[in-house]
Amino acid sequence: MEEILKAESIQKYFPIKGGFRKPGSWLKAVDGVSFEVKRDAVFALVGESGCGKSTVARMIMKLLPLSGGKIFFKGKDITTIRGEELKRFRRSVQIIFQDPFASLNPRMRIADTLSEPFIIHKTVPSREIRDRVVQLLEKVGLTADALGRYPHEFSGGQRQRICIARALALSPELIVADEPLSALDVSIQAQIVNLLQDIRRETGISLVFISHDLKVVHYLSDEVAVMYLGKIVERAKTEDLFREPKHPYTELLLSSAPKLRYRIPGQVLQARRPETGDVPSPIAVPPGCPFHPRCPKRLGICDKQAPELKESGGGRYISCHLYHE
């Protein structure tokens, strides 16, 4: 399958000011992340809060400059594009933000919000804009009654549908969905997931889906990358990763997902496996493998040398000394 997006060793470091007689330091939010997104596919990024997923999303969208590395969209290095090239990129790549309550202008009616992309990019004659906006609303399950209303008049799920409609306005080739379900109720989450799945099947849009909800990732994605402290520790096809996780952190992450259990009278339920410590600070990443302080399978080399992300066969990439010679 053809690549539509490729990230090569991308980095994002944020400077941290030092205190009295203390030097400053760097927060390594993303540190050498590489991946490819195929056309008409869903690529998921998962990991604990603070691992750098949303920073990757903002770098893809050019909302944050890179500290290092390159990002290619359809073979073109987007870190160097300007002017009309940048405008074309903005039409082709759209984002759905995490919080539907904060990502809509409270002073703009929905008609104005959804008309704005057509006006800025001049893709539709002015006399046809209203009809196109109504079509967008219908595509996400809303009606023309929403046109004259303000964001505060809608529920969270309806606002996220409006955000999805705005992302679809310019017929993009790639959508970055940054935790699009985390601010919604569980019942609404299922509706939004089904909506994204239907849109993807109808339009062939590629999707970068960022989430901490492993069940949704399992249902929606084709390939998954697991992030830990700014690095990808494992990358594989979705079914392969969920069926047989290889990296110790991936095993821990999947085992920590909540599971529904039925208690039989008289049966003693085993306690859930305890956590293996807290996540280190991204300001003071441990030497060697960043996961080694929490890893139950660590080797002598783990605290001295950081493992590289290498292919281990079958399209799976693992960053772990257990699988490297």
mmCIF file of C-alpha atoms in Angstrom:
data_model
loop_
_atom_site.group_PDB
_atom_site.id
_atom_site.type_symbol
_atom_site.label_atom_id
_atom_site.label_comp_id
_atom_site.label_asym_id
_atom_site.label_seq_id
_atom_site.Cartn_x
_atom_site.Cartn_y
_atom_site.Cartn_z
ATOM 1 C CA MET A 1 0.000 0.000 0.000
ATOM 2 C CA GLU A 2 1.207 3.483 -0.855
ATOM 3 C CA GLU A 3 2.367 5.756 1.964
ATOM 4 C CA ILE A 4 0.530 9.035 2.398
ATOM 5 C CA LEU A 5 2.468 10.231 5.476
ATOM 6 C CA LYS A 6 5.926 9.374 6.762
ATOM 7 C CA ALA A 7 7.689 10.580 9.893
ATOM 8 C CA GLU A 8 11.460 10.156 10.104
ATOM 9 C CA SER A 9 13.091 10.444 13.544
ATOM 10 C CA ILE A 10 10.962 13.436 14.548
ATOM 11 C CA GLN A 11 11.798 15.240 17.778
ATOM 12 C CA LYS A 12 10.209 17.926 19.888
ATOM 13 C CA TYR A 13 12.127 19.332 22.854
ATOM 14 C CA PHE A 14 10.723 22.088 25.069
ATOM 15 C CA PRO A 15 13.186 24.274 27.011
ATOM 16 C CA ILE A 16 12.823 24.334 30.799
ATOM 17 C CA LYS A 17 14.136 27.409 32.584
ATOM 18 C CA GLY A 18 16.634 26.823 35.355
ATOM 19 C CA GLY A 19 16.337 28.182 38.868
ATOM 20 C CA PHE A 20 18.834 30.106 40.995
ATOM 21 C CA ARG A 21 22.295 28.803 40.087
ATOM 22 C CA LYS A 22 20.691 25.866 38.304
ATOM 23 C CA PRO A 23 21.096 25.362 34.560
ATOM 24 C CA GLY A 24 18.078 24.946 32.325
ATOM 25 C CA SER A 25 17.098 21.602 30.845
ATOM 26 C CA TRP A 26 14.955 20.096 28.099
ATOM 27 C CA LEU A 27 11.639 18.287 28.219
ATOM 28 C CA LYS A 28 11.871 15.598 25.559
ATOM 29 C CA ALA A 29 8.218 15.315 24.567
ATOM 30 C CA VAL A 30 8.986 13.390 21.354
ATOM 31 C CA ASP A 31 12.395 11.830 20.853
ATOM 32 C CA GLY A 32 13.135 10.132 17.534
ATOM 33 C CA VAL A 33 9.727 8.821 16.446
ATOM 34 C CA SER A 34 9.371 7.176 13.006
ATOM 35 C CA PHE A 35 6.308 5.673 11.325
ATOM 36 C CA GLU A 36 4.368 5.491 8.041
ATOM 37 C CA VAL A 37 0.657 5.913 7.385
ATOM 38 C CA LYS A 38 -0.778 4.028 4.406
ATOM 39 C CA ARG A 39 -3.534 5.288 2.132
ATOM 40 C CA ASP A 40 -7.066 4.264 3.125
ATOM 41 C CA ALA A 41 -5.813 2.954 6.486
ATOM 42 C CA VAL A 42 -6.098 3.838 10.167
ATOM 43 C CA PHE A 43 -2.823 4.255 12.048
ATOM 44 C CA ALA A 44 -3.250 4.444 15.835
ATOM 45 C CA LEU A 45 -0.923 5.926 18.460
ATOM 46 C CA VAL A 46 -1.493 4.669 22.008
ATOM 47 C CA GLY A 47 0.217 5.138 25.357
ATOM 48 C CA GLU A 48 -0.171 6.650 28.794
ATOM 49 C CA SER A 49 -0.937 10.333 29.277
ATOM 50 C CA GLY A 50 2.121 12.499 28.712
ATOM 51 C CA CYS A 51 3.924 10.074 26.388
ATOM 52 C CA GLY A 52 3.919 12.551 23.473
ATOM 53 C CA LYS A 53 0.946 11.429 21.349
ATOM 54 C CA SER A 54 -0.705 14.845 21.059
ATOM 55 C CA THR A 55 2.644 16.515 20.383
ATOM 56 C CA VAL A 56 3.088 14.187 17.402
ATOM 57 C CA ALA A 57 -0.377 15.199 16.163
ATOM 58 C CA ARG A 58 0.480 18.885 16.340
ATOM 59 C CA MET A 59 3.768 18.363 14.530
ATOM 60 C CA ILE A 60 1.976 16.526 11.719
ATOM 61 C CA MET A 61 -0.377 19.506 11.393
ATOM 62 C CA LYS A 62 2.527 22.008 11.498
ATOM 63 C CA LEU A 63 1.030 23.546 14.636
ATOM 64 C CA LEU A 64 4.372 22.916 16.365
ATOM 65 C CA PRO A 65 7.801 23.225 14.729
ATOM 66 C CA LEU A 66 10.049 20.163 14.802
ATOM 67 C CA SER A 67 13.208 20.132 16.905
ATOM 68 C CA GLY A 68 14.599 17.469 14.581
ATOM 69 C CA GLY A 69 13.674 14.946 11.914
ATOM 70 C CA LYS A 70 11.351 15.268 8.925
ATOM 71 C CA ILE A 71 7.704 14.648 8.035
ATOM 72 C CA PHE A 72 6.731 13.781 4.456
ATOM 73 C CA PHE A 73 3.213 14.080 3.044
ATOM 74 C CA LYS A 74 2.810 12.334 -0.319
ATOM 75 C CA GLY A 75 6.593 12.352 -0.630
ATOM 76 C CA LYS A 76 6.969 16.105 0.024
ATOM 77 C CA ASP A 77 8.902 17.349 3.056
ATOM 78 C CA ILE A 78 6.325 19.517 4.861
ATOM 79 C CA THR A 79 8.883 21.067 7.204
ATOM 80 C CA THR A 80 10.034 23.340 4.375
ATOM 81 C CA ILE A 81 6.762 24.250 2.641
ATOM 82 C CA ARG A 82 5.510 27.841 2.594
ATOM 83 C CA GLY A 83 2.871 29.988 0.893
ATOM 84 C CA GLU A 84 0.601 28.215 -1.613
ATOM 85 C CA GLU A 85 2.197 24.831 -0.882
ATOM 86 C CA LEU A 86 1.306 25.216 2.779
ATOM 87 C CA LYS A 87 -2.240 26.244 1.875
ATOM 88 C CA ARG A 88 -2.650 23.105 -0.267
ATOM 89 C CA PHE A 89 -1.325 21.023 2.616
ATOM 90 C CA ARG A 90 -3.901 22.594 4.952
ATOM 91 C CA ARG A 91 -6.653 21.543 2.543
ATOM 92 C CA SER A 92 -5.375 17.969 2.378
ATOM 93 C CA VAL A 93 -4.749 17.360 6.093
ATOM 94 C CA GLN A 94 -7.284 18.210 8.804
ATOM 95 C CA ILE A 95 -7.480 17.642 12.557
ATOM 96 C CA ILE A 96 -10.215 16.742 15.047
ATOM 97 C CA PHE A 97 -9.254 18.063 18.463
ATOM 98 C CA GLN A 98 -9.768 16.361 21.791
ATOM 99 C CA ASP A 99 -12.195 18.830 23.363
ATOM 100 C CA PRO A 100 -15.287 19.689 21.286
ATOM 101 C CA PHE A 101 -16.219 22.338 23.851
ATOM 102 C CA ALA A 102 -13.007 24.314 23.252
ATOM 103 C CA SER A 103 -12.476 23.747 19.522
ATOM 104 C CA LEU A 104 -15.534 25.687 18.323
ATOM 105 C CA ASN A 105 -15.740 29.491 18.457
ATOM 106 C CA PRO A 106 -18.588 30.237 20.917
ATOM 107 C CA ARG A 107 -19.422 33.510 19.082
ATOM 108 C CA MET A 108 -19.867 31.936 15.667
ATOM 109 C CA ARG A 109 -23.023 30.239 14.435
ATOM 110 C CA ILE A 110 -22.567 26.751 13.042
ATOM 111 C CA ALA A 111 -23.328 28.013 9.529
ATOM 112 C CA ASP A 112 -20.416 30.462 9.779
ATOM 113 C CA THR A 113 -18.073 27.868 11.310
ATOM 114 C CA LEU A 114 -18.668 25.360 8.517
ATOM 115 C CA SER A 115 -18.674 28.012 5.773
ATOM 116 C CA GLU A 116 -15.284 29.401 6.771
ATOM 117 C CA PRO A 117 -13.138 26.677 5.099
ATOM 118 C CA PHE A 118 -14.937 27.195 1.768
ATOM 119 C CA ILE A 119 -14.492 30.969 1.988
ATOM 120 C CA ILE A 120 -10.798 30.861 2.957
ATOM 121 C CA HIS A 121 -9.789 28.299 0.345
ATOM 122 C CA LYS A 122 -12.298 29.449 -2.317
ATOM 123 C CA THR A 123 -13.236 25.899 -3.269
ATOM 124 C CA VAL A 124 -16.995 26.503 -3.652
ATOM 125 C CA PRO A 125 -18.914 29.402 -5.273
ATOM 126 C CA SER A 126 -20.553 31.598 -2.642
ATOM 127 C CA ARG A 127 -24.069 30.768 -3.844
ATOM 128 C CA GLU A 128 -23.449 27.047 -3.242
ATOM 129 C CA ILE A 129 -21.838 27.274 0.204
ATOM 130 C CA ARG A 130 -25.054 26.907 2.209
ATOM 131 C CA ASP A 131 -26.033 23.746 0.326
ATOM 132 C CA ARG A 132 -22.591 22.259 0.916
ATOM 133 C CA VAL A 133 -22.802 23.066 4.636
ATOM 134 C CA VAL A 134 -26.197 21.342 4.865
ATOM 135 C CA GLN A 135 -24.712 18.293 3.111
ATOM 136 C CA LEU A 136 -21.881 18.202 5.647
ATOM 137 C CA LEU A 137 -24.322 18.335 8.552
ATOM 138 C CA GLU A 138 -26.398 15.519 7.071
ATOM 139 C CA LYS A 139 -23.268 13.416 6.561
ATOM 140 C CA VAL A 140 -22.543 13.559 10.311
ATOM 141 C CA GLY A 141 -26.141 12.933 11.357
ATOM 142 C CA LEU A 142 -27.360 16.515 11.948
ATOM 143 C CA THR A 143 -29.963 18.615 10.144
ATOM 144 C CA ALA A 144 -30.208 22.105 8.659
ATOM 145 C CA ASP A 145 -31.844 23.265 11.922
ATOM 146 C CA ALA A 146 -28.321 23.526 13.369
ATOM 147 C CA LEU A 147 -27.234 26.294 10.984
ATOM 148 C CA GLY A 148 -28.428 29.270 13.012
ATOM 149 C CA ARG A 149 -27.484 27.910 16.434
ATOM 150 C CA TYR A 150 -24.399 28.491 18.586
ATOM 151 C CA PRO A 151 -22.089 25.775 20.004
ATOM 152 C CA HIS A 152 -23.434 26.096 23.553
ATOM 153 C CA GLU A 153 -26.828 24.911 22.307
ATOM 154 C CA PHE A 154 -25.482 21.454 21.453
ATOM 155 C CA SER A 155 -24.457 18.419 23.493
ATOM 156 C CA GLY A 156 -20.858 17.189 23.561
ATOM 157 C CA GLY A 157 -21.541 14.470 21.003
ATOM 158 C CA GLN A 158 -23.260 16.923 18.649
ATOM 159 C CA ARG A 159 -20.345 19.362 18.948
ATOM 160 C CA GLN A 160 -17.889 16.616 18.049
ATOM 161 C CA ARG A 161 -20.025 15.767 15.005
ATOM 162 C CA ILE A 162 -19.791 19.435 13.975
ATOM 163 C CA CYS A 163 -16.005 19.294 14.412
ATOM 164 C CA ILE A 164 -15.907 16.190 12.199
ATOM 165 C CA ALA A 165 -18.050 17.997 9.604
ATOM 166 C CA ARG A 166 -15.605 20.916 9.647
ATOM 167 C CA ALA A 167 -12.694 18.510 9.145
ATOM 168 C CA LEU A 168 -14.483 16.952 6.143
ATOM 169 C CA ALA A 169 -15.382 20.279 4.512
ATOM 170 C CA LEU A 170 -12.386 20.424 2.155
ATOM 171 C CA SER A 171 -12.417 16.691 1.277
ATOM 172 C CA PRO A 172 -9.049 15.996 2.942
ATOM 173 C CA GLU A 173 -6.901 12.973 2.209
ATOM 174 C CA LEU A 174 -5.760 12.577 5.835
ATOM 175 C CA ILE A 175 -7.436 13.354 9.158
ATOM 176 C CA VAL A 176 -5.580 13.454 12.479
ATOM 177 C CA ALA A 177 -7.992 12.592 15.304
ATOM 178 C CA ASP A 178 -6.411 13.581 18.630
ATOM 179 C CA GLU A 179 -8.310 11.809 21.430
ATOM 180 C CA PRO A 180 -11.666 12.628 19.791
ATOM 181 C CA LEU A 181 -13.655 10.530 22.293
ATOM 182 C CA SER A 182 -12.102 11.332 25.667
ATOM 183 C CA ALA A 183 -14.467 14.226 26.508
ATOM 184 C CA LEU A 184 -17.621 12.263 25.602
ATOM 185 C CA ASP A 185 -19.920 9.837 27.424
ATOM 186 C CA VAL A 186 -19.454 6.148 26.629
ATOM 187 C CA SER A 187 -22.760 5.885 24.738
ATOM 188 C CA ILE A 188 -21.812 8.876 22.574
ATOM 189 C CA GLN A 189 -18.323 7.484 21.976
ATOM 190 C CA ALA A 190 -19.768 4.465 20.182
ATOM 191 C CA GLN A 191 -21.756 6.742 17.856
ATOM 192 C CA ILE A 192 -18.685 8.825 16.979
ATOM 193 C CA VAL A 193 -16.550 5.712 16.363
ATOM 194 C CA ASN A 194 -19.191 4.280 14.029
ATOM 195 C CA LEU A 195 -19.438 7.651 12.274
ATOM 196 C CA LEU A 196 -15.667 7.747 11.697
ATOM 197 C CA GLN A 197 -15.736 4.170 10.412
ATOM 198 C CA ASP A 198 -18.586 4.932 7.994
ATOM 199 C CA ILE A 199 -16.874 8.081 6.689
ATOM 200 C CA ARG A 200 -13.607 6.225 6.164
ATOM 201 C CA ARG A 201 -15.341 3.477 4.179
ATOM 202 C CA GLU A 202 -17.255 5.965 2.026
ATOM 203 C CA THR A 203 -14.408 8.383 1.284
ATOM 204 C CA GLY A 204 -11.190 6.353 1.618
ATOM 205 C CA ILE A 205 -9.682 8.948 3.954
ATOM 206 C CA SER A 206 -6.550 7.912 5.844
ATOM 207 C CA LEU A 207 -6.703 8.424 9.599
ATOM 208 C CA VAL A 208 -4.142 8.971 12.343
ATOM 209 C CA PHE A 209 -6.115 7.998 15.446
ATOM 210 C CA ILE A 210 -4.675 8.979 18.828
ATOM 211 C CA SER A 211 -6.296 7.416 21.861
ATOM 212 C CA HIS A 212 -5.776 5.723 25.201
ATOM 213 C CA ASP A 213 -8.927 3.609 24.759
ATOM 214 C CA LEU A 214 -7.521 0.259 23.667
ATOM 215 C CA LYS A 215 -10.890 -1.281 22.798
ATOM 216 C CA VAL A 216 -11.653 1.509 20.339
ATOM 217 C CA VAL A 217 -8.156 1.241 18.854
ATOM 218 C CA HIS A 218 -8.595 -2.519 18.419
ATOM 219 C CA TYR A 219 -11.914 -2.001 16.624
ATOM 220 C CA LEU A 220 -10.956 0.923 14.397
ATOM 221 C CA SER A 221 -7.266 0.701 13.474
ATOM 222 C CA ASP A 222 -5.206 -1.280 10.977
ATOM 223 C CA GLU A 223 -1.808 -0.638 12.580
ATOM 224 C CA VAL A 224 -0.798 0.443 16.095
ATOM 225 C CA ALA A 225 2.275 2.158 17.498
ATOM 226 C CA VAL A 226 2.816 2.117 21.275
ATOM 227 C CA MET A 227 4.541 5.196 22.719
ATOM 228 C CA TYR A 228 6.403 5.504 25.993
ATOM 229 C CA LEU A 229 8.239 8.640 27.186
ATOM 230 C CA GLY A 230 8.414 10.181 23.737
ATOM 231 C CA LYS A 231 9.508 7.036 21.881
ATOM 232 C CA ILE A 232 7.768 4.246 19.981
ATOM 233 C CA VAL A 233 8.534 0.959 21.755
ATOM 234 C CA GLU A 234 6.463 -1.336 19.525
ATOM 235 C CA ARG A 235 4.682 -1.078 16.193
ATOM 236 C CA ALA A 236 2.646 -3.798 14.515
ATOM 237 C CA LYS A 237 -0.545 -4.690 12.723
ATOM 238 C CA THR A 238 -3.453 -4.310 15.118
ATOM 239 C CA GLU A 239 -4.484 -7.959 15.320
ATOM 240 C CA ASP A 240 -0.885 -9.108 15.783
ATOM 241 C CA LEU A 241 -0.216 -6.629 18.569
ATOM 242 C CA PHE A 242 -3.384 -7.376 20.532
ATOM 243 C CA ARG A 243 -3.059 -11.134 20.057
ATOM 244 C CA GLU A 244 0.617 -11.349 21.027
ATOM 245 C CA PRO A 245 2.225 -8.213 22.506
ATOM 246 C CA LYS A 246 6.018 -8.457 22.551
ATOM 247 C CA HIS A 247 7.423 -5.432 24.382
ATOM 248 C CA PRO A 248 7.058 -5.620 28.200
ATOM 249 C CA TYR A 249 5.418 -2.174 28.227
ATOM 250 C CA THR A 250 2.867 -3.242 25.612
ATOM 251 C CA GLU A 251 2.063 -6.285 27.769
ATOM 252 C CA LEU A 252 1.610 -4.028 30.807
ATOM 253 C CA LEU A 253 -0.555 -1.576 28.859
ATOM 254 C CA LEU A 254 -2.885 -4.275 27.489
ATOM 255 C CA SER A 255 -3.131 -6.056 30.842
ATOM 256 C CA SER A 256 -4.131 -2.789 32.573
ATOM 257 C CA ALA A 257 -7.174 -2.300 30.318
ATOM 258 C CA PRO A 258 -10.375 -2.763 32.357
ATOM 259 C CA LYS A 259 -12.130 -6.085 31.797
ATOM 260 C CA LEU A 260 -15.678 -7.104 32.712
ATOM 261 C CA ARG A 261 -15.654 -10.054 35.096
ATOM 262 C CA TYR A 262 -18.555 -12.186 36.288
ATOM 263 C CA ARG A 263 -18.219 -13.494 39.800
ATOM 264 C CA ILE A 264 -19.404 -17.025 40.491
ATOM 265 C CA PRO A 265 -20.663 -17.621 44.060
ATOM 266 C CA GLY A 266 -17.836 -19.073 46.133
ATOM 267 C CA GLN A 267 -15.171 -18.152 43.585
ATOM 268 C CA VAL A 268 -12.167 -16.117 44.722
ATOM 269 C CA LEU A 269 -11.112 -13.575 42.115
ATOM 270 C CA GLN A 270 -7.398 -13.019 41.665
ATOM 271 C CA ALA A 271 -6.187 -9.500 42.232
ATOM 272 C CA ARG A 272 -5.098 -7.550 39.189
ATOM 273 C CA ARG A 273 -1.363 -7.581 38.573
ATOM 274 C CA PRO A 274 0.111 -4.608 40.447
ATOM 275 C CA GLU A 275 1.692 -1.709 38.631
ATOM 276 C CA THR A 276 5.456 -1.792 38.292
ATOM 277 C CA GLY A 277 6.089 1.772 39.429
ATOM 278 C CA ASP A 278 5.370 5.268 38.155
ATOM 279 C CA VAL A 279 6.289 6.788 34.802
ATOM 280 C CA PRO A 280 9.587 8.731 35.052
ATOM 281 C CA SER A 281 9.594 12.445 34.278
ATOM 282 C CA PRO A 282 10.255 13.351 30.620
ATOM 283 C CA ILE A 283 12.615 16.023 31.980
ATOM 284 C CA ALA A 284 14.822 13.335 33.547
ATOM 285 C CA VAL A 285 14.524 10.291 31.295
ATOM 286 C CA PRO A 286 16.461 7.314 32.749
ATOM 287 C CA PRO A 287 19.645 6.263 30.916
ATOM 288 C CA GLY A 288 19.443 3.214 28.697
ATOM 289 C CA CYS A 289 15.982 1.880 27.957
ATOM 290 C CA PRO A 290 13.463 4.422 29.310
ATOM 291 C CA PHE A 291 11.200 1.579 30.515
ATOM 292 C CA HIS A 292 13.862 -0.365 32.432
ATOM 293 C CA PRO A 293 12.976 1.025 35.943
ATOM 294 C CA ARG A 294 9.485 -0.522 35.575
ATOM 295 C CA CYS A 295 10.333 -3.558 33.459
ATOM 296 C CA PRO A 296 9.912 -7.009 35.073
ATOM 297 C CA LYS A 297 12.078 -8.583 32.328
ATOM 298 C CA ARG A 298 15.007 -6.160 32.307
ATOM 299 C CA LEU A 299 18.504 -7.351 31.466
ATOM 300 C CA GLY A 300 21.883 -6.078 32.609
ATOM 301 C CA ILE A 301 22.290 -3.995 29.441
ATOM 302 C CA CYS A 302 18.920 -2.248 29.779
ATOM 303 C CA ASP A 303 20.083 0.502 32.133
ATOM 304 C CA LYS A 304 23.189 1.233 30.029
ATOM 305 C CA GLN A 305 22.171 1.146 26.369
ATOM 306 C CA ALA A 306 18.911 2.300 24.771
ATOM 307 C CA PRO A 307 17.571 -0.308 22.313
ATOM 308 C CA GLU A 308 16.802 0.721 18.742
ATOM 309 C CA LEU A 309 13.420 0.217 17.107
ATOM 310 C CA LYS A 310 14.125 -2.726 14.779
ATOM 311 C CA GLU A 311 11.977 -4.972 12.605
ATOM 312 C CA SER A 312 11.515 -8.443 14.051
ATOM 313 C CA GLY A 313 9.579 -9.969 11.148
ATOM 314 C CA GLY A 314 6.001 -9.775 9.911
ATOM 315 C CA GLY A 315 6.009 -5.979 9.817
ATOM 316 C CA ARG A 316 6.485 -5.721 13.588
ATOM 317 C CA TYR A 317 8.993 -3.284 15.067
ATOM 318 C CA ILE A 318 10.217 -3.626 18.659
ATOM 319 C CA SER A 319 12.538 -1.498 20.781
ATOM 320 C CA CYS A 320 13.725 -4.080 23.324
ATOM 321 C CA HIS A 321 16.993 -5.904 24.051
ATOM 322 C CA LEU A 322 15.027 -9.133 24.589
ATOM 323 C CA TYR A 323 14.469 -9.326 20.837
ATOM 324 C CA HIS A 324 17.804 -7.929 19.626
ATOM 325 C CA GLU A 325 20.931 -9.972 19.203
#
